[in-house]
CSV table of C-alpha atoms in Angstrom, one decimal:
chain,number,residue,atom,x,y,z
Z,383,UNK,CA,26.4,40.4,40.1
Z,384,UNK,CA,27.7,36.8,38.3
Z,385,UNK,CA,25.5,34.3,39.6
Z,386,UNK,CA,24.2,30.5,38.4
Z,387,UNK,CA,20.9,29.4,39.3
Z,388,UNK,CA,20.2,26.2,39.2
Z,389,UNK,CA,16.5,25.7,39.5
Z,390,UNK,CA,15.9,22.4,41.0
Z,391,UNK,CA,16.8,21.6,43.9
Z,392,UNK,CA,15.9,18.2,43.9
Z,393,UNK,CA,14.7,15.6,40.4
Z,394,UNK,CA,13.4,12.4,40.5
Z,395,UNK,CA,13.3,10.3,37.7
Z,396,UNK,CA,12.7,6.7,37.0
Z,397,UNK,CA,15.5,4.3,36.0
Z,398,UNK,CA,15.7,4.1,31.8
Z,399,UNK,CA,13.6,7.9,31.6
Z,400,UNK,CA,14.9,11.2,30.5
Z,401,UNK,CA,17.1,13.6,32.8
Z,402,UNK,CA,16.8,17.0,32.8
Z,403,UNK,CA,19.1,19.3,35.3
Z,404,UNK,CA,18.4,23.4,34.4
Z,405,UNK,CA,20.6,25.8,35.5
Z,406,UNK,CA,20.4,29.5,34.2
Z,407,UNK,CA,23.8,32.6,34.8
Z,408,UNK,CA,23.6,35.9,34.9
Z,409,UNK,CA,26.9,37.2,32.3
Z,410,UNK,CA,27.0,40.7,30.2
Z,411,UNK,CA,29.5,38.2,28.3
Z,412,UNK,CA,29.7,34.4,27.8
Z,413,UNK,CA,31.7,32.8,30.4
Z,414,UNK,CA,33.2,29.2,30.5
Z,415,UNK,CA,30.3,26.6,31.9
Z,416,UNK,CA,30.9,23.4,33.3
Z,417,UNK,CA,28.7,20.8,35.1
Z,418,UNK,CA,30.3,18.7,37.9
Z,419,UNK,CA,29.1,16.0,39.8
Z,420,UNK,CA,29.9,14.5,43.1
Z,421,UNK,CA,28.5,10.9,44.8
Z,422,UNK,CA,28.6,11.1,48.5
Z,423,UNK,CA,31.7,11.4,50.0
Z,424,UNK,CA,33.4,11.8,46.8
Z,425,UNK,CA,35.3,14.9,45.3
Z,426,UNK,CA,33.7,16.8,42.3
Z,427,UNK,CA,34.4,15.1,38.8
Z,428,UNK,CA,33.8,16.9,35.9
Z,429,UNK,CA,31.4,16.0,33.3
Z,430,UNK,CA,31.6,18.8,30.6
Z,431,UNK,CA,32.7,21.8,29.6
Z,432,UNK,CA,31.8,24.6,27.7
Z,433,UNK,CA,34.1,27.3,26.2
Z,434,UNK,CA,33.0,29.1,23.2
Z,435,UNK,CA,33.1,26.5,20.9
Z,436,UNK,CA,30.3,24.2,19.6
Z,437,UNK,CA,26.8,25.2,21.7
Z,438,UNK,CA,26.1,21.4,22.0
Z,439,UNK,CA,28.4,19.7,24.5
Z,440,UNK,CA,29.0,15.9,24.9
Z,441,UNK,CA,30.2,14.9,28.3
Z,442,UNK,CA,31.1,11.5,30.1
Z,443,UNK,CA,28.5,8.7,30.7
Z,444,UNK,CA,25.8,10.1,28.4
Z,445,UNK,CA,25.4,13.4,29.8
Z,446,UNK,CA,25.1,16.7,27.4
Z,447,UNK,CA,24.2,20.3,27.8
Z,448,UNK,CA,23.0,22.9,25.3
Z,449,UNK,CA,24.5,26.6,25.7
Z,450,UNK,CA,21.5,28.9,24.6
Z,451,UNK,CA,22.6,32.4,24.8
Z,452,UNK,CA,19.4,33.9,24.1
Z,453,UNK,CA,18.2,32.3,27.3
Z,454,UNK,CA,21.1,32.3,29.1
Z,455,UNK,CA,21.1,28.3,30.1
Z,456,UNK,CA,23.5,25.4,30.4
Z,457,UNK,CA,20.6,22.7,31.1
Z,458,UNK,CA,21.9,19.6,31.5
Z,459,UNK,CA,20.4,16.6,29.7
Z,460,UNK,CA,20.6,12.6,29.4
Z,461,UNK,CA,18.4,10.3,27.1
Z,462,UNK,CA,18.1,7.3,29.7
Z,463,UNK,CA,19.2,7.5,33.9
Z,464,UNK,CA,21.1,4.5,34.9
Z,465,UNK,CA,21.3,4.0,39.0
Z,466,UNK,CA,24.7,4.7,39.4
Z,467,UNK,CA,23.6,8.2,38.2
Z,468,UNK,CA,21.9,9.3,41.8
Z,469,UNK,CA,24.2,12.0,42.7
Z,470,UNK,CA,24.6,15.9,43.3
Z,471,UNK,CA,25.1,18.1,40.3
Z,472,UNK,CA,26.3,21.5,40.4
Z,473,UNK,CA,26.2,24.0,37.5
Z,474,UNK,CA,29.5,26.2,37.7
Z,475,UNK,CA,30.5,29.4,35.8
Z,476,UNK,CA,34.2,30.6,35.1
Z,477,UNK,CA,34.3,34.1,34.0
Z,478,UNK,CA,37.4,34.6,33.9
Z,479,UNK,CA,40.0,37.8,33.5
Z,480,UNK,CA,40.2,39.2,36.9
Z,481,UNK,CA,37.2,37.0,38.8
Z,482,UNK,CA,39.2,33.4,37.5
Z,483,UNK,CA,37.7,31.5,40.2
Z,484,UNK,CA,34.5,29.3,39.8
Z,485,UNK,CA,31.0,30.2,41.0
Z,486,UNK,CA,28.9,27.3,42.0
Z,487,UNK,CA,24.9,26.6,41.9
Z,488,UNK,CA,23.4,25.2,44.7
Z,489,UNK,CA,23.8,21.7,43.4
Z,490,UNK,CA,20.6,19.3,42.2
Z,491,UNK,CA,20.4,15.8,43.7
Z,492,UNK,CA,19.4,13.4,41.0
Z,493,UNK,CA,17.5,10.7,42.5
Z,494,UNK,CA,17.0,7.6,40.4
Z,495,UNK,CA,13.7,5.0,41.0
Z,496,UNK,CA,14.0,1.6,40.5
J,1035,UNK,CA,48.7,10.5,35.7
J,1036,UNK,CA,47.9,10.7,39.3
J,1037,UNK,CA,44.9,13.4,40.5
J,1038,UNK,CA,45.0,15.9,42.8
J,1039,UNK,CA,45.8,14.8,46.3
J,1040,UNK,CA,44.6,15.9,49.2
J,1041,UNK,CA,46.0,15.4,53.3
J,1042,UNK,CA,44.4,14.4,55.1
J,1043,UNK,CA,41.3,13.1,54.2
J,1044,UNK,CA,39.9,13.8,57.6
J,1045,UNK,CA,40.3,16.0,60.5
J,1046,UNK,CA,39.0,16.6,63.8
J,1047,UNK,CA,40.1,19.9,65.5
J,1048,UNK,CA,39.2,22.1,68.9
J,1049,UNK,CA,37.9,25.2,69.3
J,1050,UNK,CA,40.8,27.8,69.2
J,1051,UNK,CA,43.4,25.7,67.4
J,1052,UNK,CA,44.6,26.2,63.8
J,1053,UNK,CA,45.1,23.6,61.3
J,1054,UNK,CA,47.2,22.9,57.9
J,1055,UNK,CA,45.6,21.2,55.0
J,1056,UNK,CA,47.4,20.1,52.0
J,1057,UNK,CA,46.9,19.8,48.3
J,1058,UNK,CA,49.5,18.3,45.5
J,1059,UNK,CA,48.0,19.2,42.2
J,1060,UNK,CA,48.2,16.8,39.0
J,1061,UNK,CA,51.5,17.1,37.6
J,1062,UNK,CA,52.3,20.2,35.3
J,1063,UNK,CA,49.5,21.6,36.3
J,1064,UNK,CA,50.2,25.4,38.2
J,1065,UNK,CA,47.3,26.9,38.9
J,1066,UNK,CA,45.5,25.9,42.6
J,1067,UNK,CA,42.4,26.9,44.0
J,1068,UNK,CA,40.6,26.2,47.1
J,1069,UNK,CA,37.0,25.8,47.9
J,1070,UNK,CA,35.1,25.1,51.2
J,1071,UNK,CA,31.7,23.1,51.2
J,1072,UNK,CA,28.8,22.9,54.1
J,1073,UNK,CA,25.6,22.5,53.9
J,1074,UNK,CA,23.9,25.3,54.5
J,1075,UNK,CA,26.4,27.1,52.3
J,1076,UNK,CA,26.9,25.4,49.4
J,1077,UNK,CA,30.8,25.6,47.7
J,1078,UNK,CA,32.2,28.9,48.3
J,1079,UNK,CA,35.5,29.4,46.7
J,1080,UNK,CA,38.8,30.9,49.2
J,1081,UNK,CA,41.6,31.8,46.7
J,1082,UNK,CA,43.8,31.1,44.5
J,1083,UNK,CA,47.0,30.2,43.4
J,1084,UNK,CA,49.4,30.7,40.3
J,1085,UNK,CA,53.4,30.7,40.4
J,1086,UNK,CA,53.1,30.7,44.0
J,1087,UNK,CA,50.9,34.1,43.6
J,1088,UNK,CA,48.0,34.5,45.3
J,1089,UNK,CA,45.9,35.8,42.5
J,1090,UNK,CA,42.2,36.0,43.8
J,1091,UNK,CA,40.6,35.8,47.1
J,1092,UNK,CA,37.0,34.9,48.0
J,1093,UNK,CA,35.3,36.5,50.6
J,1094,UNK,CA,36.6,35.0,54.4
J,1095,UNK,CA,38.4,36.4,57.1
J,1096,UNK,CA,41.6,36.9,57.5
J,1097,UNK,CA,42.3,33.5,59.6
J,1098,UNK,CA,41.9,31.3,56.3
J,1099,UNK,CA,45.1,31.9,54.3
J,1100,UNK,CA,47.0,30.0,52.0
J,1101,UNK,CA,50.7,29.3,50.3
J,1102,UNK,CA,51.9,27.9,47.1
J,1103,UNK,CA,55.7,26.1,46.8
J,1104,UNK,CA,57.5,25.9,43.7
J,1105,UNK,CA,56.7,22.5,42.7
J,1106,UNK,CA,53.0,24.1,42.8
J,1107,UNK,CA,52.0,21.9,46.1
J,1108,UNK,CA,50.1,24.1,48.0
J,1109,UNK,CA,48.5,24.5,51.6
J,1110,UNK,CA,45.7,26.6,53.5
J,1111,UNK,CA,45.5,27.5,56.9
J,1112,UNK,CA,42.9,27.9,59.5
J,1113,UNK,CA,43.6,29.6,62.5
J,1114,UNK,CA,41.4,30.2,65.4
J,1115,UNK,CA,39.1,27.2,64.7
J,1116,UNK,CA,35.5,28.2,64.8
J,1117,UNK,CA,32.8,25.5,64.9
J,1118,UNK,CA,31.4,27.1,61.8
J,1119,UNK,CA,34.7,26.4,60.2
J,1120,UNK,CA,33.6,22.4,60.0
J,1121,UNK,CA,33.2,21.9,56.6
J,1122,UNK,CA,35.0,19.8,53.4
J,1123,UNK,CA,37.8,21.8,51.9
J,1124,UNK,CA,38.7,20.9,48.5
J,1125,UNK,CA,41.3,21.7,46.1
J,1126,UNK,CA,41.3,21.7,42.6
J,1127,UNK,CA,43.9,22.5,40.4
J,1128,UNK,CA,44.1,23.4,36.5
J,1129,UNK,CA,47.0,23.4,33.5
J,1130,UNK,CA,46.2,26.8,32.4
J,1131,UNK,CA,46.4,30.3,34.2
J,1132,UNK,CA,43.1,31.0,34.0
J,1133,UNK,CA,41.5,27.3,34.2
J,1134,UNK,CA,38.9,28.5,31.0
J,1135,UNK,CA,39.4,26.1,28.7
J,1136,UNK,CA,40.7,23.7,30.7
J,1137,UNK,CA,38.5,23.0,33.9
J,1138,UNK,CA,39.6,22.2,36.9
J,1139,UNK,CA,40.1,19.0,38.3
J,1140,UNK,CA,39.1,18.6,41.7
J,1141,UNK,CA,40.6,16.5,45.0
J,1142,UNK,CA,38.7,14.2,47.2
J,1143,UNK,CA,38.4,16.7,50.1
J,1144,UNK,CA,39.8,17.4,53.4
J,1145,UNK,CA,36.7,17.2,55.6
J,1146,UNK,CA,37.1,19.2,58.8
J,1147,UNK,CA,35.5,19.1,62.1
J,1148,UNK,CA,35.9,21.1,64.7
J,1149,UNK,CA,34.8,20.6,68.4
């Protein structure tokens, strides 16, 4: 069955350290790959996207994720959290053809220490 | 280029009664999906739209159904309000037919409650 993982339900990291968000998909094929995030009572805003084109994506407000094939991850990453970063992100796959609707992880709420 | 706009942004319905929620995509844009959010079960996707064809359908009764209009607007329906049905329902819409290389672009919700 498609499925995303995302394997953390909850991160904490310090304002100014590294984030890391992992998120792993089952495929017999690549699919499209997006992360998404949402702040409270907000809609979803995308961040990136991947589609078969360069493995290493560059999104909005720092944020980048690595397509590994071999391992079947999309982790998302970010060299320095900023506040305004706390938030839930959600991992989603597109696979496209006859399933085009989006399947979503279980999200990751990024907490960010002063 | 205004987003995806959803009505209304909040709703509070009985037990029993049925309920229209609407979504006007971004402009040009002709694909529409629909996706409901709780808690305990995360974002689950309903269907979706193209040309005013229902193309897929996610896995809910038959009381949650849906429409697309020619200027690509489109609305789902709830009938027979369950408490279970409380949730925020959010639309996202997308250029292309099948949304890969595109994305989607997502509304701020309708959040439902039902009493």
């Amino acid at each position: 069955a498609q499925s995303v993982t995302q394997l953390d339900s909850h991160v904490s990291v310090s304002e100014g350290t590294p984030v890391l968000l992992r998120c792993n998909y089952s495929s017999s094929y690549s699919p499209s790959l997006f992360w998404y995030v949402q702040h409270p009572n907000k809609g979803l805003q995308l961040l990136l996207k991947y589609t078969s084109a360069a493995t290493l994506v560059k999104g909005i407000n720092g944020f980048e994720a690595e397509f590994k094939k071999s391992e079947t991850s999309f982790h998302l990453t970010k060299p320095s959290a900023h506040m305004s970063d706390a938030a839930e992100y959600f991992c989603v796959v597109n696979y496209g053809g006859a399933t085009n609707k989006l399947i979503f992880g279980t999200g990751t709420l990024l907490a960010v220490q002063p | 280029k205004a987003g995806v706009t959803q009505t209304p942004r909040y709703l509070i319905k009985t037990r029993g009664q049925q309920v229209t929620l609407s979504c006007s995509p971004i402009s040009g844009h002709r694909s529409v999906s629909w996706y409901q959010q709780t808690p305990g079960q995360g974002l689950q996707f309903l269907f979706e739209y193209f040309s005013e064809t229902q193309r897929n359908k996610g896995n809910f009764p038959g009381r949650f159904s849906g429409r697309q209009f020619s200027n690509s607007r489109s609305e789902m329906n709830v009938s027979t309000l369950e408490l279970g049905d409380s949730a925020l329902y959010l639309c996202a819409s997308s250029p292309s037919g099948t949304g890969t290389f595109y994305g989607y672009t997502f509304g701020s919700g309708t959040r439902l409650t039902v009493v």
